[in-house]
Every structure is written in C-alpha cells, then in structure tokens.
Amino acid sequence: MSEMSPLSLAPTAPDPTLLQAWQQDIEIRDQLVKQLSEEMYRLMVAKPELFLQFYQARQEAKQVQLLTEETLQQLTELQQQALALGDQITFYQSQIEDRDQEIQQRDQEIQRLQGSLHEFNERNQMLEKVIQEMPEVYRQKFSQRLEQVKTKMESLQWENQRLQAQVRQLQNQTANTQRNGLNLDLPGIPGLRPGRLVPSLG
C-alpha cells in the first residue's frame, strides 16, 4: 500500500463563491429579523390590545397544555384504578361463584336431610302406633303370667298347709313321746328346714 503525501491531508480552502453566497443569506436573514422586529414594535405601539390578546392566548394555551397533561395523568390513574377494580371484580366474582356452589351443596344437603326427616317422621308415627298397641299386648301377657303365678301360689299354699299339718302331727307325737319317756325316730320330710315353714317363692 502506497503512503499518502503530506499535501493530500492539508485542508482545502473554501470556495469564495460559496462564502459570498452564505454571507448574503445571513445578511438577508438579519434584515428580515430586523424588519419583523420593527413591524412588531409598530404594531405593539399602534395596537397594544393585539399583543395583550396574544399574550393571554399564549398563557391560556399553556394552561390548556397543563390541564391536558393533568387530564392525561388523571386518565392514566383512572385507567390503573379501573384495571385494579376489574381485578377486584374478577376476584369477587370468583368468590361469589364459590359461594353459589357452596349454597347449592347446602341446598342439596338440606333437601337430603328433609327427606331423611320425612322418613324419620313416618317411622316415628309407625312406632307411636305400635307403642299405643303394645300395652294391650303386655296386659294380655301379664294376665297370662299372673294366672301362672296365682296357680303356682295356690299350689305352694296347699303344699305349705300339708307340710304344716304334718309338722303339727309330728310335734304332737313328739310331745306325747316325751311325756311317756319313749324315744321316737322322726321321719325325714324333704325340703323342710327348722324355723321355716313357708317355702320361698323365688
């Protein structure tokens, strides 16, 4: 690669024609600015109310811009609040759906319990009817049992009287034997205990 000569790196001189054109443009702009300033000054002196209106309009524009920015900020905040509110609504709707399902389950449970209660009421009525009829049955059974007990009591009383008669007879024989000085063997009586003449009913 060939080295560049020092002359190729030196800055090139501007074209005099371009410099002259730029200078003319600058002068023209300065003249226009000066003319506009003078014209505005004449207008301000001649019609100051226009500048006052312009100033007021500019201030109002600034206020409108500020209000617009505030309004946009408020709208942004409202949108955020609306999103948060939407999330809350979704959450509450989910809870309401869960409660509805729970209420439905409770209703089903209540219906089931009502059905069971109806069955229990029917059974209770049937049992009450049976209980009302049972005393007559018990009275009949008690009467039958009482007749059996009475029969057994009569039999025991007859047996007791018979045994008492035998005891009295033996006592008389014993007394006679003692008076005569003779020894007499008493016959054994089954089921007889000394000092107890009436047998147990138990």
XYZ file of N, CA and C in Angstrom:
606
model
N 0.854 -1.190 0.000
C 0.000 0.000 0.000
C 0.879 1.225 0.000
N 0.622 2.143 -0.887
C 1.457 3.337 -1.046
C 1.107 4.364 -0.014
N 2.128 5.082 0.525
C 1.905 6.111 1.520
C 1.351 7.354 0.861
N 0.420 8.068 1.642
C -0.159 9.300 1.118
C 0.809 10.436 1.367
N 0.796 11.367 0.449
C 1.693 12.521 0.552
C 1.139 13.510 1.547
N 1.994 14.285 2.249
C 1.504 15.271 3.211
C 0.605 16.298 2.597
N 0.732 16.557 1.340
C -0.102 17.568 0.702
C -1.558 17.133 0.608
N -1.797 15.768 0.549
C -3.180 15.285 0.417
C -3.968 15.442 1.697
N -3.320 15.575 2.880
C -4.001 15.710 4.166
C -4.285 17.147 4.536
N -3.791 18.128 3.825
C -3.988 19.536 4.145
C -5.413 19.938 3.839
N -6.072 20.805 4.704
C -7.455 21.235 4.453
C -7.537 22.059 3.186
N -8.640 21.835 2.502
C -8.849 22.567 1.252
C -9.460 23.912 1.557
N -9.150 24.898 0.878
C -9.677 26.252 1.065
C -11.096 26.320 0.558
N -12.018 27.015 1.298
C -13.402 27.128 0.840
C -13.493 27.903 -0.466
N -14.555 27.580 -1.141
C -14.786 28.258 -2.417
C -15.249 29.683 -2.131
N -14.612 30.672 -2.647
C -15.030 32.058 -2.410
C -16.456 32.326 -2.835
N -16.901 31.651 -3.843
C -18.278 31.859 -4.312
C -19.277 31.409 -3.259
N -19.008 30.240 -2.634
C -19.904 29.731 -1.585
C -19.893 30.642 -0.371
N -18.732 31.123 0.014
C -18.650 32.029 1.148
C -19.465 33.291 0.912
N -19.374 33.794 -0.284
C -20.114 35.004 -0.610
C -21.618 34.746 -0.569
N -22.043 33.557 -1.036
C -23.470 33.228 -1.028
C -23.983 33.080 0.408
N -23.181 32.405 1.274
C -23.594 32.247 2.676
C -23.693 33.598 3.379
N -22.753 34.454 3.092
C -22.754 35.776 3.710
C -23.975 36.566 3.291
N -24.351 36.456 2.030
C -25.539 37.153 1.550
C -26.802 36.607 2.233
N -26.858 35.275 2.412
C -28.025 34.682 3.093
C -28.133 35.180 4.531
N -26.998 35.250 5.198
C -27.007 35.734 6.580
C -27.471 37.174 6.653
N -27.008 37.989 5.736
C -27.410 39.392 5.718
C -28.898 39.520 5.449
N -29.413 38.706 4.536
C -30.850 38.759 4.220
C -31.675 38.367 5.449
N -31.240 37.327 6.178
C -31.974 36.888 7.371
C -31.929 37.957 8.456
N -30.759 38.570 8.610
C -30.673 39.642 9.595
C -31.617 40.788 9.254
N -31.695 41.125 7.973
C -32.605 42.195 7.556
C -34.063 41.810 7.823
N -34.392 40.543 7.544
C -35.769 40.090 7.792
C -36.104 40.132 9.273
N -35.172 39.688 10.110
C -35.406 39.723 11.555
C -35.581 41.157 12.032
N -34.760 42.040 11.501
C -34.848 43.443 11.879
C -36.177 44.031 11.448
N -36.585 43.709 10.201
C -37.857 44.228 9.704
C -39.032 43.696 10.538
N -38.968 42.395 10.877
C -40.045 41.818 11.685
C -40.096 42.450 13.063
N -38.931 42.696 13.640
C -38.894 43.327 14.958
C -39.479 44.726 14.904
N -39.097 45.490 13.863
C -39.634 46.840 13.728
C -41.130 46.809 13.493
N -41.579 45.865 12.681
C -43.012 45.765 12.392
C -43.793 45.398 13.651
N -43.258 44.460 14.412
C -43.924 44.071 15.658
C -43.947 45.226 16.650
N -42.889 45.989 16.681
C -42.851 47.132 17.588
C -43.906 48.157 17.187
N -44.022 48.434 15.871
C -45.029 49.388 15.395
C -46.438 48.881 15.721
N -46.643 47.581 15.519
C -47.957 47.022 15.839
C -48.243 47.102 17.335
N -47.229 46.843 18.140
C -47.415 46.888 19.583
C -47.749 48.299 20.037
N -47.106 49.294 19.373
C -47.399 50.679 19.726
C -48.770 51.079 19.209
N -49.070 50.652 17.979
C -50.338 51.056 17.368
C -51.517 50.296 17.985
N -51.367 49.028 18.188
C -52.457 48.184 18.699
C -51.925 47.288 19.830
N -51.787 47.835 20.978
C -51.260 47.031 22.096
C -52.224 45.926 22.533
N -53.543 46.137 22.231
C -54.505 45.107 22.649
C -54.259 43.773 21.942
N -53.706 43.860 20.701
C -53.412 42.618 19.978
C -52.345 41.803 20.714
N -51.313 42.498 21.170
C -50.257 41.793 21.900
C -50.773 41.267 23.244
N -51.709 42.066 23.839
C -52.295 41.588 25.087
C -53.111 40.323 24.852
N -53.898 40.336 23.766
C -54.668 39.148 23.424
C -53.747 37.971 23.094
N -52.672 38.301 22.374
C -51.717 37.249 22.027
C -51.087 36.655 23.285
N -50.740 37.560 24.217
C -50.137 37.098 25.466
C -51.139 36.242 26.263
N -52.380 36.727 26.332
C -53.405 35.965 27.049
C -53.662 34.609 26.383
N -53.706 34.659 25.041
C -53.918 33.400 24.326
C -52.774 32.426 24.580
N -51.574 32.971 24.637
C -50.415 32.109 24.886
C -50.480 31.529 26.304
N -50.865 32.392 27.261
C -50.999 31.901 28.628
C -52.098 30.840 28.731
N -53.199 31.098 28.035
C -54.281 30.114 28.036
C -53.835 28.805 27.395
N -53.030 28.936 26.331
C -52.519 27.728 25.680
C -51.647 26.929 26.639
N -50.827 27.678 27.417
C -50.000 26.982 28.400
C -50.871 26.297 29.453
N -51.923 27.039 29.896
C -52.820 26.445 30.889
C -53.538 25.219 30.325
N -53.966 25.358 29.062
C -54.622 24.214 28.421
C -53.665 23.040 28.333
N -52.412 23.345 27.998
C -51.419 22.284 27.911
C -51.217 21.620 29.276
N -51.143 22.489 30.333
C -51.001 21.932 31.677
C -52.222 21.099 32.058
N -53.417 21.677 31.730
C -54.635 20.928 32.030
C -54.682 19.621 31.256
N -54.230 19.686 30.011
C -54.218 18.470 29.196
C -53.288 17.432 29.800
N -52.125 17.875 30.256
C -51.192 16.941 30.885
C -51.781 16.374 32.173
N -52.419 17.270 32.972
C -53.057 16.789 34.197
C -54.190 15.822 33.881
N -54.947 16.195 32.830
C -56.056 15.315 32.442
C -55.542 13.961 31.987
N -54.464 13.982 31.207
C -53.880 12.715 30.767
C -53.380 11.899 31.958
N -52.762 12.596 32.911
C -52.288 11.899 34.102
C -53.455 11.314 34.891
N -54.534 12.135 35.010
C -55.713 11.635 35.709
C -56.337 10.457 34.969
N -56.362 10.568 33.636
C -56.900 9.454 32.855
C -56.068 8.198 33.052
N -54.742 8.381 33.095
C -53.867 7.232 33.325
C -54.139 6.608 34.690
N -54.284 7.482 35.705
C -54.594 6.973 37.042
C -55.947 6.274 37.068
N -56.922 6.872 36.364
C -58.244 6.243 36.309
C -58.190 4.892 35.614
N -57.384 4.810 34.544
C -57.229 3.527 33.866
C -56.613 2.488 34.795
N -55.592 2.909 35.555
C -54.983 1.988 36.503
C -55.977 1.559 37.573
N -56.758 2.553 38.059
C -57.781 2.211 39.047
C -58.835 1.277 38.459
N -59.186 1.532 37.186
C -60.174 0.664 36.531
C -59.636 -0.756 36.399
N -58.337 -0.885 36.067
C -57.737 -2.217 35.974
C -57.740 -2.908 37.338
N -57.355 -2.136 38.371
C -57.372 -2.716 39.720
C -58.787 -3.108 40.125
N -59.759 -2.230 39.776
C -61.151 -2.542 40.084
C -61.619 -3.778 39.320
N -61.164 -3.902 38.066
C -61.508 -5.089 37.291
C -60.957 -6.354 37.929
N -59.722 -6.271 38.453
C -59.152 -7.428 39.148
C -59.966 -7.766 40.391
N -60.365 -6.723 41.134
C -61.186 -6.970 42.321
C -62.532 -7.587 41.948
N -63.124 -7.074 40.871
C -64.415 -7.620 40.432
C -64.265 -9.087 40.051
N -63.171 -9.400 39.338
C -62.923 -10.796 38.968
C -62.759 -11.662 40.208
N -62.027 -11.138 41.197
C -61.817 -11.880 42.442
C -63.143 -12.105 43.169
N -63.947 -11.034 43.263
C -65.233 -11.167 43.954
C -66.187 -12.081 43.186
N -66.140 -12.021 41.856
C -66.971 -12.929 41.074
C -66.581 -14.381 41.333
N -65.269 -14.620 41.433
C -64.812 -15.971 41.749
C -65.322 -16.408 43.115
N -65.246 -15.488 44.089
C -65.762 -15.818 45.419
C -67.268 -16.055 45.393
N -67.979 -15.232 44.614
C -69.436 -15.403 44.515
C -69.771 -16.757 43.895
N -69.012 -17.148 42.863
C -69.242 -18.455 42.250
C -68.981 -19.576 43.251
N -67.897 -19.415 44.036
C -67.619 -20.427 45.063
C -68.750 -20.480 46.084
N -69.242 -19.292 46.494
C -70.353 -19.267 47.445
C -71.609 -19.888 46.836
N -71.845 -19.611 45.543
C -73.025 -20.195 44.888
C -72.935 -21.719 44.893
N -71.736 -22.244 44.592
C -71.559 -23.690 44.623
C -71.768 -24.233 46.032
N -71.233 -23.505 47.020
C -71.415 -23.944 48.404
C -72.884 -23.905 48.796
N -73.591 -22.838 48.376
C -75.025 -22.740 48.675
C -75.791 -23.873 48.001
N -75.409 -24.187 46.756
C -76.066 -25.282 46.053
C -75.848 -26.605 46.786
N -74.608 -26.821 47.252
C -74.331 -28.034 48.016
C -75.128 -28.053 49.312
N -75.224 -26.874 49.971
C -76.016 -26.812 51.198
C -77.490 -27.113 50.903
N -77.998 -26.562 49.795
C -79.395 -26.826 49.437
C -79.619 -28.319 49.214
N -78.673 -28.953 48.507
C -78.790 -30.390 48.289
C -78.753 -31.147 49.612
N -77.852 -30.708 50.513
C -77.770 -31.356 51.824
C -79.061 -31.143 52.617
N -79.631 -29.932 52.528
C -80.890 -29.654 53.229
C -82.015 -30.522 52.668
N -82.068 -30.651 51.337
C -83.088 -31.499 50.736
C -82.932 -32.948 51.188
N -81.659 -33.393 51.256
C -81.421 -34.762 51.705
C -81.858 -34.942 53.160
N -81.521 -33.941 54.003
C -81.918 -34.017 55.407
C -83.435 -33.946 55.564
N -84.083 -33.123 54.714
C -85.544 -33.057 54.772
C -86.161 -34.401 54.402
N -85.560 -35.057 53.386
C -86.042 -36.386 53.035
C -85.857 -37.378 54.173
N -84.673 -37.321 54.811
C -84.423 -38.205 55.955
C -85.377 -37.895 57.101
N -85.636 -36.582 57.337
C -86.559 -36.191 58.397
C -87.967 -36.699 58.119
N -88.365 -36.654 56.845
C -89.687 -37.172 56.485
C -89.764 -38.670 56.770
N -88.688 -39.388 56.419
C -88.665 -40.823 56.703
C -88.708 -41.078 58.207
N -87.937 -40.271 58.973
C -87.939 -40.439 60.421
C -89.320 -40.149 61.009
N -90.004 -39.143 60.469
C -91.352 -38.830 60.953
C -92.306 -39.993 60.691
N -92.188 -40.576 59.499
C -93.045 -41.716 59.192
C -92.753 -42.885 60.139
N -91.446 -43.129 60.366
C -91.089 -44.211 61.287
C -91.564 -43.908 62.707
N -91.446 -42.639 63.096
C -91.884 -42.252 64.435
C -93.385 -42.466 64.601
N -94.146 -42.068 63.585
C -95.585 -42.286 63.645
C -95.912 -43.779 63.733
N -95.167 -44.573 62.966
C -95.404 -46.013 62.999
C -95.069 -46.583 64.383
N -93.937 -46.105 64.968
C -93.559 -46.579 66.297
C -94.568 -46.147 67.354
N -95.063 -44.904 67.239
C -96.082 -44.454 68.189
C -97.336 -45.325 68.108
N -97.694 -45.675 66.897
C -98.857 -46.548 66.734
C -98.594 -47.908 67.360
N -97.383 -48.416 67.145
C -97.035 -49.714 67.728
C -97.027 -49.633 69.250
N -96.463 -48.494 69.767
C -96.406 -48.331 71.224
C -97.809 -48.236 71.814
N -98.712 -47.544 71.099
C -100.087 -47.455 71.583
C -100.759 -48.824 71.621
N -100.395 -49.692 70.683
C -100.983 -51.024 70.648
C -100.284 -51.993 71.598
N -99.049 -51.695 71.990
C -98.275 -52.626 72.806
C -98.832 -52.830 74.205
N -99.332 -51.802 74.925
C -99.839 -52.048 76.288
C -100.897 -53.137 76.359
N -101.781 -53.190 75.392
C -102.799 -54.238 75.391
C -102.150 -55.610 75.302
N -101.134 -55.717 74.460
C -100.418 -56.993 74.337
C -99.731 -57.338 75.647
N -99.102 -56.302 76.262
C -98.428 -56.546 77.530
C -99.423 -56.922 78.630
N -100.601 -56.277 78.608
C -101.612 -56.624 79.607
C -102.058 -58.083 79.451
N -102.214 -58.481 78.194
C -102.598 -59.875 77.966
C -101.516 -60.831 78.458
N -100.246 -60.480 78.123
C -99.156 -61.355 78.563
C -99.021 -61.341 80.085
N -99.217 -60.137 80.683
C -99.123 -60.039 82.135
C -100.237 -60.841 82.808
N -101.426 -60.777 82.222
C -102.543 -61.546 82.780
C -102.242 -63.037 82.721
N -101.709 -63.486 81.578
C -101.353 -64.895 81.460
C -100.287 -65.275 82.486
N -99.273 -64.390 82.605
C -98.211 -64.671 83.570
C -98.746 -64.644 85.000
N -99.669 -63.705 85.257
C -100.248 -63.610 86.592
C -101.067 -64.857 86.928
N -101.775 -65.382 85.963
C -102.533 -66.608 86.186
C -101.596 -67.750 86.542
N -100.471 -67.819 85.840
C -99.500 -68.871 86.145
C -98.948 -68.704 87.559
N -98.666 -67.426 87.921
C -98.144 -67.179 89.271
C -99.193 -67.522 90.322
N -100.448 -67.142 90.072
C -101.513 -67.460 91.020
C -101.647 -68.973 91.195
N -101.598 -69.693 90.083
C -101.701 -71.148 90.151
C -100.561 -71.733 90.974
N -99.359 -71.208 90.741
C -98.206 -71.701 91.491
C -98.324 -71.346 92.964
N -98.836 -70.128 93.258
C -99.028 -69.720 94.642
C -100.038 -70.631 95.340
N -101.134 -70.930 94.655
C -102.129 -71.827 95.253
C -101.531 -73.199 95.526
N -100.725 -73.675 94.573
C -100.088 -74.975 94.773
C -99.132 -74.942 95.953
N -98.362 -73.846 96.054
C -97.419 -73.728 97.160
C -98.141 -73.584 98.491
N -99.245 -72.824 98.498
C -100.011 -72.681 99.732
C -100.604 -74.033 100.178
N -101.097 -74.782 99.214
C -101.646 -76.115 99.556
C -100.555 -77.011 100.107
N -99.384 -76.974 99.477
C -98.259 -77.785 99.934
C -97.799 -77.325 101.310
N -97.826 -76.000 101.527
C -97.428 -75.467 102.828
C -98.397 -75.929 103.920
N -99.670 -75.858 103.610
C -100.659 -76.315 104.590
C -100.473 -77.805 104.905
N -100.201 -78.589 103.879
C -99.988 -80.032 104.076
C -98.776 -80.274 104.968
N -97.699 -79.511 104.669
C -96.491 -79.685 105.469
C -96.701 -79.222 106.898
N -97.444 -78.115 107.073
C -97.729 -77.645 108.427
C -98.545 -78.678 109.211
N -99.464 -79.308 108.514
C -100.264 -80.353 109.182
C -99.375 -81.513 109.611
N -98.465 -81.915 108.758
C -97.544 -82.984 109.113
C -96.664 -82.581 110.283
N -96.201 -81.294 110.256
C -95.353 -80.827 111.350
C -96.126 -80.837 112.667
N -97.356 -80.348 112.631
C -98.152 -80.353 113.857
C -98.370 -81.786 114.372
N -98.614 -82.674 113.426
C -98.800 -84.075 113.805
C -97.542 -84.627 114.458
N -96.390 -84.306 113.871
C -95.131 -84.795 114.434
C -94.838 -84.156 115.771
N -95.178 -82.844 115.895
C -94.975 -82.179 117.176
C -95.824 -82.825 118.266
N -97.049 -83.149 117.893
C -97.919 -83.816 118.872
C -97.354 -85.169 119.272
N -96.874 -85.914 118.275
C -96.283 -87.212 118.570
C -95.056 -87.061 119.456
N -94.239 -86.017 119.181
C -93.036 -85.804 119.986
C -93.397 -85.462 121.418
N -94.412 -84.599 121.570
C -94.831 -84.234 122.926
C -95.342 -85.456 123.685
N -96.111 -86.287 123.023
C -96.619 -87.497 123.670
C -95.482 -88.428 124.045
N -94.492 -88.527 123.170
C -93.359 -89.413 123.430
C -92.557 -88.934 124.621
N -92.348 -87.594 124.698
C -91.603 -87.060 125.828
C -92.360 -87.305 127.136
N -93.661 -87.181 127.073
C -94.431 -87.412 128.288
C -94.359 -88.886 128.709
N -94.327 -89.757 127.745
C -94.282 -91.188 128.043
C -92.863 -91.679 128.284
N -91.864 -90.829 128.067
C -90.472 -91.231 128.287
C -89.968 -92.168 127.226
N -90.552 -92.174 126.073
C -90.133 -93.053 124.985
C -89.373 -92.272 123.929
N -88.466 -92.927 123.260
C -87.725 -92.327 122.129
C -88.421 -92.672 120.832
N -88.644 -91.635 120.000
C -89.348 -91.841 118.716
C -88.509 -91.249 117.601
N -88.205 -92.057 116.600
C -87.452 -91.567 115.425
C -88.394 -90.819 114.493
N -88.070 -89.520 114.261
C -88.912 -88.704 113.370
C -88.583 -89.021 111.923
N -89.609 -89.186 111.096
C -89.321 -89.398 109.655
C -88.820 -88.105 109.004
N -87.910 -88.234 108.069
C -87.403 -87.043 107.357
C -88.408 -86.516 106.348
N -88.589 -85.185 106.369
C -89.506 -84.534 105.420
C -88.662 -83.765 104.409
N -88.708 -84.110 103.137
C -87.883 -83.399 102.126
C -88.278 -81.935 102.034
N -87.244 -81.036 101.925
C -87.482 -79.606 101.711
C -87.849 -78.849 102.948
N -87.903 -79.518 104.170
C -88.287 -78.841 105.395
C -87.050 -78.385 106.137
N -86.995 -77.086 106.531
C -85.894 -76.523 107.292
C -86.416 -76.094 108.649
N -85.639 -76.229 109.684
C -86.095 -75.815 111.011
C -86.328 -74.322 111.064
N -87.417 -73.915 111.662
C -87.727 -72.498 111.832
C -88.303 -71.844 110.608
N -88.543 -72.605 109.526
C -89.116 -72.013 108.302
C -90.132 -72.975 107.743
N -91.418 -72.590 107.819
C -92.488 -73.464 107.368
C -92.970 -73.099 105.985
N -92.810 -71.799 105.574
C -93.323 -71.349 104.268
C -92.180 -71.375 103.273
N -92.289 -72.147 102.192
C -91.190 -72.192 101.204
C -91.084 -70.871 100.458
N -89.888 -70.659 99.912
C -89.631 -69.434 99.123
C -90.322 -69.510 97.786
N -90.807 -68.323 97.312
C -91.470 -68.266 96.002
C -90.508 -67.893 94.907
N -89.288 -67.524 95.203
C -88.362 -67.064 94.181
C -87.841 -68.182 93.339
